[in-house]
PDB file of C-alpha atoms in Angstrom:
ATOM      1  CA  MET A 850     -62.151  56.683  23.161  1.00 45.00           C
ATOM      2  CA  ALA A 851     -61.153  57.438  26.742  1.00 47.00           C
ATOM      3  CA  ASP A 852     -57.483  56.902  25.914  1.00 51.00           C
ATOM      4  CA  ALA A 853     -57.628  58.954  22.695  1.00 60.00           C
ATOM      5  CA  ASP A 854     -55.922  62.311  22.581  1.00 82.00           C
ATOM      6  CA  LEU A 855     -58.370  65.161  22.532  1.00 88.00           C
ATOM      7  CA  ASP A 856     -56.778  66.787  19.489  1.00 88.00           C
ATOM      8  CA  VAL A 857     -57.687  63.689  17.456  1.00 89.00           C
ATOM      9  CA  VAL A 858     -61.226  63.787  18.832  1.00 91.00           C
ATOM     10  CA  ILE A 859     -61.534  67.483  17.918  1.00 92.00           C
ATOM     11  CA  ARG A 860     -60.497  66.745  14.344  1.00 92.00           C
ATOM     12  CA  GLN A 861     -62.940  63.818  14.075  1.00 93.00           C
ATOM     13  CA  LEU A 862     -65.845  65.906  15.342  1.00 94.00           C
ATOM     14  CA  ALA A 863     -65.009  68.672  12.882  1.00 94.00           C
ATOM     15  CA  ARG A 864     -64.964  66.156  10.030  1.00 94.00           C
ATOM     16  CA  GLN A 865     -68.394  64.875  11.088  1.00 95.00           C
ATOM     17  CA  LEU A 866     -69.780  68.415  11.239  1.00 95.00           C
ATOM     18  CA  GLN A 867     -68.263  69.260   7.873  1.00 95.00           C
ATOM     19  CA  THR A 868     -69.802  66.167   6.298  1.00 95.00           C
ATOM     20  CA  GLY A 869     -73.213  66.972   7.744  1.00 96.00           C
ATOM     21  CA  LEU A 870     -72.982  70.574   6.578  1.00 96.00           C
ATOM     22  CA  MET A 871     -72.103  69.612   3.028  1.00 96.00           C
ATOM     23  CA  THR A 872     -74.850  66.947   2.944  1.00 96.00           C
ATOM     24  CA  ARG A 873     -77.477  69.509   3.951  1.00 97.00           C
ATOM     25  CA  ALA A 874     -76.106  72.013   1.441  1.00 97.00           C
ATOM     26  CA  LYS A 875     -76.326  69.464  -1.360  1.00 96.00           C
ATOM     27  CA  GLU A 876     -79.910  68.646  -0.388  1.00 97.00           C
ATOM     28  CA  ARG A 877     -80.798  72.329  -0.518  1.00 97.00           C
ATOM     29  CA  ARG A 878     -78.974  72.720  -3.851  1.00 96.00           C
ATOM     30  CA  ASP A 879     -80.941  69.802  -5.289  1.00 96.00           C
ATOM     31  CA  ARG A 880     -84.163  71.379  -4.026  1.00 96.00           C
ATOM     32  CA  PHE A 881     -83.355  74.686  -5.732  1.00 96.00           C
ATOM     33  CA  ASN A 882     -82.389  72.895  -8.945  1.00 95.00           C
ATOM     34  CA  GLY A 883     -85.707  71.038  -8.809  1.00 95.00           C
ATOM     35  CA  LEU A 884     -87.568  74.310  -8.376  1.00 94.00           C
ATOM     36  CA  ALA A 885     -85.575  75.760 -11.292  1.00 94.00           C
ATOM     37  CA  ALA A 886     -86.658  72.846 -13.482  1.00 94.00           C
ATOM     38  CA  LYS A 887     -90.313  73.349 -12.518  1.00 94.00           C
ATOM     39  CA  ALA A 888     -90.194  77.128 -12.932  1.00 92.00           C
ATOM     40  CA  LYS A 889     -92.442  78.524 -15.632  1.00 92.00           C
ATOM     41  CA  GLY A 890     -90.355  81.573 -16.472  1.00 92.00           C
ATOM     42  CA  LYS A 891     -86.719  81.776 -17.534  1.00 93.00           C
ATOM     43  CA  GLU A 892     -85.918  84.474 -14.961  1.00 94.00           C
ATOM     44  CA  THR A 893     -87.366  82.415 -12.141  1.00 94.00           C
ATOM     45  CA  GLY A 894     -85.417  79.349 -13.246  1.00 94.00           C
ATOM     46  CA  ASP A 895     -82.203  81.362 -13.460  1.00 95.00           C
ATOM     47  CA  ARG A 896     -82.815  82.798  -9.988  1.00 96.00           C
ATOM     48  CA  PHE A 897     -83.227  79.308  -8.501  1.00 95.00           C
ATOM     49  CA  LYS A 898     -80.085  78.106 -10.277  1.00 96.00           C
ATOM     50  CA  MET A 899     -78.197  81.084  -8.899  1.00 96.00           C
ATOM     51  CA  LEU A 900     -79.497  80.268  -5.406  1.00 96.00           C
ATOM     52  CA  ALA A 901     -78.337  76.658  -5.814  1.00 96.00           C
ATOM     53  CA  LYS A 902     -74.869  77.777  -6.860  1.00 96.00           C
ATOM     54  CA  ALA A 903     -74.631  80.336  -4.035  1.00 97.00           C
ATOM     55  CA  THR A 904     -75.732  77.721  -1.500  1.00 96.00           C
ATOM     56  CA  ILE A 905     -72.879  75.403  -2.417  1.00 96.00           C
ATOM     57  CA  GLU A 906     -70.340  78.243  -2.454  1.00 97.00           C
ATOM     58  CA  GLN A 907     -71.403  79.480   0.980  1.00 97.00           C
ATOM     59  CA  ALA A 908     -71.481  75.964   2.446  1.00 96.00           C
ATOM     60  CA  THR A 909     -68.019  75.214   1.060  1.00 97.00           C
ATOM     61  CA  ALA A 910     -66.642  78.407   2.581  1.00 97.00           C
ATOM     62  CA  ALA A 911     -68.276  77.629   5.933  1.00 96.00           C
ATOM     63  CA  ALA A 912     -66.900  74.079   5.870  1.00 96.00           C
ATOM     64  CA  LYS A 913     -63.392  75.379   5.190  1.00 96.00           C
ATOM     65  CA  ARG A 914     -63.647  77.853   8.075  1.00 96.00           C
ATOM     66  CA  LEU A 915     -64.955  75.116  10.345  1.00 95.00           C
ATOM     67  CA  GLN A 916     -62.095  72.797   9.436  1.00 94.00           C
ATOM     68  CA  MET A 917     -59.518  75.548   9.839  1.00 95.00           C
ATOM     69  CA  SER A 918     -60.851  76.477  13.267  1.00 95.00           C
ATOM     70  CA  ALA A 919     -60.874  72.853  14.381  1.00 94.00           C
ATOM     71  CA  ASP A 920     -57.306  72.362  13.158  1.00 93.00           C
ATOM     72  CA  ASN A 921     -56.174  75.476  15.038  1.00 94.00           C
ATOM     73  CA  VAL A 922     -57.852  74.329  18.247  1.00 93.00           C
ATOM     74  CA  ALA A 923     -56.472  70.804  17.942  1.00 92.00           C
ATOM     75  CA  ASP A 924     -52.944  72.078  17.255  1.00 92.00           C
ATOM     76  CA  SER A 925     -53.164  74.506  20.157  1.00 92.00           C
ATOM     77  CA  TYR A 926     -54.330  71.760  22.505  1.00 90.00           C
ATOM     78  CA  ALA A 927     -51.584  69.376  21.370  1.00 88.00           C
ATOM     79  CA  ARG A 928     -48.963  72.103  21.810  1.00 90.00           C
ATOM     80  CA  ALA A 929     -50.228  72.924  25.305  1.00 89.00           C
ATOM     81  CA  MET A 930     -50.108  69.265  26.324  1.00 88.00           C
ATOM     82  CA  ARG A 931     -46.553  68.868  24.994  1.00 87.00           C
ATOM     83  CA  LEU A 932     -45.515  71.991  26.890  1.00 88.00           C
ATOM     84  CA  ALA A 933     -47.166  70.780  30.079  1.00 87.00           C
ATOM     85  CA  ALA A 934     -45.497  67.382  29.753  1.00 85.00           C
ATOM     86  CA  SER A 935     -42.055  68.906  29.261  1.00 87.00           C
ATOM     87  CA  THR A 936     -42.302  71.385  32.153  1.00 83.00           C
ATOM     88  CA  PRO A 937     -40.316  70.166  35.187  1.00 82.00           C
ATOM     89  CA  ILE A 938     -42.111  69.867  38.505  1.00 78.00           C
ATOM     90  CA  ALA A 939     -40.894  72.239  41.221  1.00 71.00           C
ATOM     91  CA  VAL A 940     -39.999  70.026  44.202  1.00 66.00           C
ATOM     92  CA  LYS A 941     -38.688  72.807  46.479  1.00 66.00           C
ATOM     93  CA  ALA A 942     -41.984  74.673  46.411  1.00 57.00           C
ATOM     94  CA  GLU A 943     -43.772  71.645  47.844  1.00 58.00           C
ATOM     95  CA  LYS A 944     -41.234  71.202  50.656  1.00 58.00           C
ATOM     96  CA  THR A 945     -41.436  74.828  51.788  1.00 60.00           C
ATOM     97  CA  ALA A 946     -45.221  74.691  51.686  1.00 59.00           C
ATOM     98  CA  LYS A 947     -45.192  71.639  53.970  1.00 61.00           C
ATOM     99  CA  GLU A 948     -42.758  73.194  56.450  1.00 59.00           C
ATOM    100  CA  LYS A 949     -44.594  76.499  56.902  1.00 59.00           C
ATOM    101  CA  PRO A 950     -47.790  75.089  58.427  1.00 59.00           C
ATOM    102  CA  ALA A 951     -45.728  73.130  60.930  1.00 56.00           C
ATOM    103  CA  LYS A 952     -43.948  76.308  62.073  1.00 58.00           C
ATOM    104  CA  LYS A 953     -47.239  78.165  62.395  1.00 60.00           C
ATOM    105  CA  ALA A 954     -48.705  75.380  64.489  1.00 60.00           C
ATOM    106  CA  LYS A 955     -45.702  75.460  66.839  1.00 61.00           C
ATOM    107  CA  ALA A 956     -45.997  79.234  67.124  1.00 60.00           C
ATOM    108  CA  LYS A 957     -49.691  78.993  68.024  1.00 61.00           C
ATOM    109  CA  LYS A 958     -48.970  76.368  70.706  1.00 61.00           C
ATOM    110  CA  ALA A 959     -46.271  78.570  72.206  1.00 60.00           C
ATOM    111  CA  LYS A 960     -48.609  81.583  72.347  1.00 62.00           C
ATOM    112  CA  THR A 961     -51.336  79.588  74.092  1.00 63.00           C
ATOM    113  CA  LYS A 962     -48.861  78.288  76.665  1.00 61.00           C
ATOM    114  CA  LYS A 963     -47.625  81.839  77.437  1.00 60.00           C
ATOM    115  CA  ALA A 964     -51.177  83.109  77.822  1.00 59.00           C
ATOM    116  CA  LYS A 965     -51.976  80.460  80.468  1.00 53.00           C
TER     117      LYS A 965
END
């Protein structure tokens, strides 16, 4: 897993979360359907059935949003890594940065010699 690209890992984690979310939603739906079957009145049974249906609809919508967000993040990460890999390294900036401290050190030595 250490060599895996993070965009793939992001997508896998989102799939795991989506599966867990839908499993819990189905358990809750089954619970409401069970309560609807045990209900003594028709209105109560209909209310529990409506709750079961709404639970699945809301969980499906949440799972879609979760997957969409994960896909966006994974695509963004992959794009950023491709951009970073294609950007050339500035060699001149490193050379000038190395030369400047040497000049400053020579200037400081010259000042201390004049002061003595």
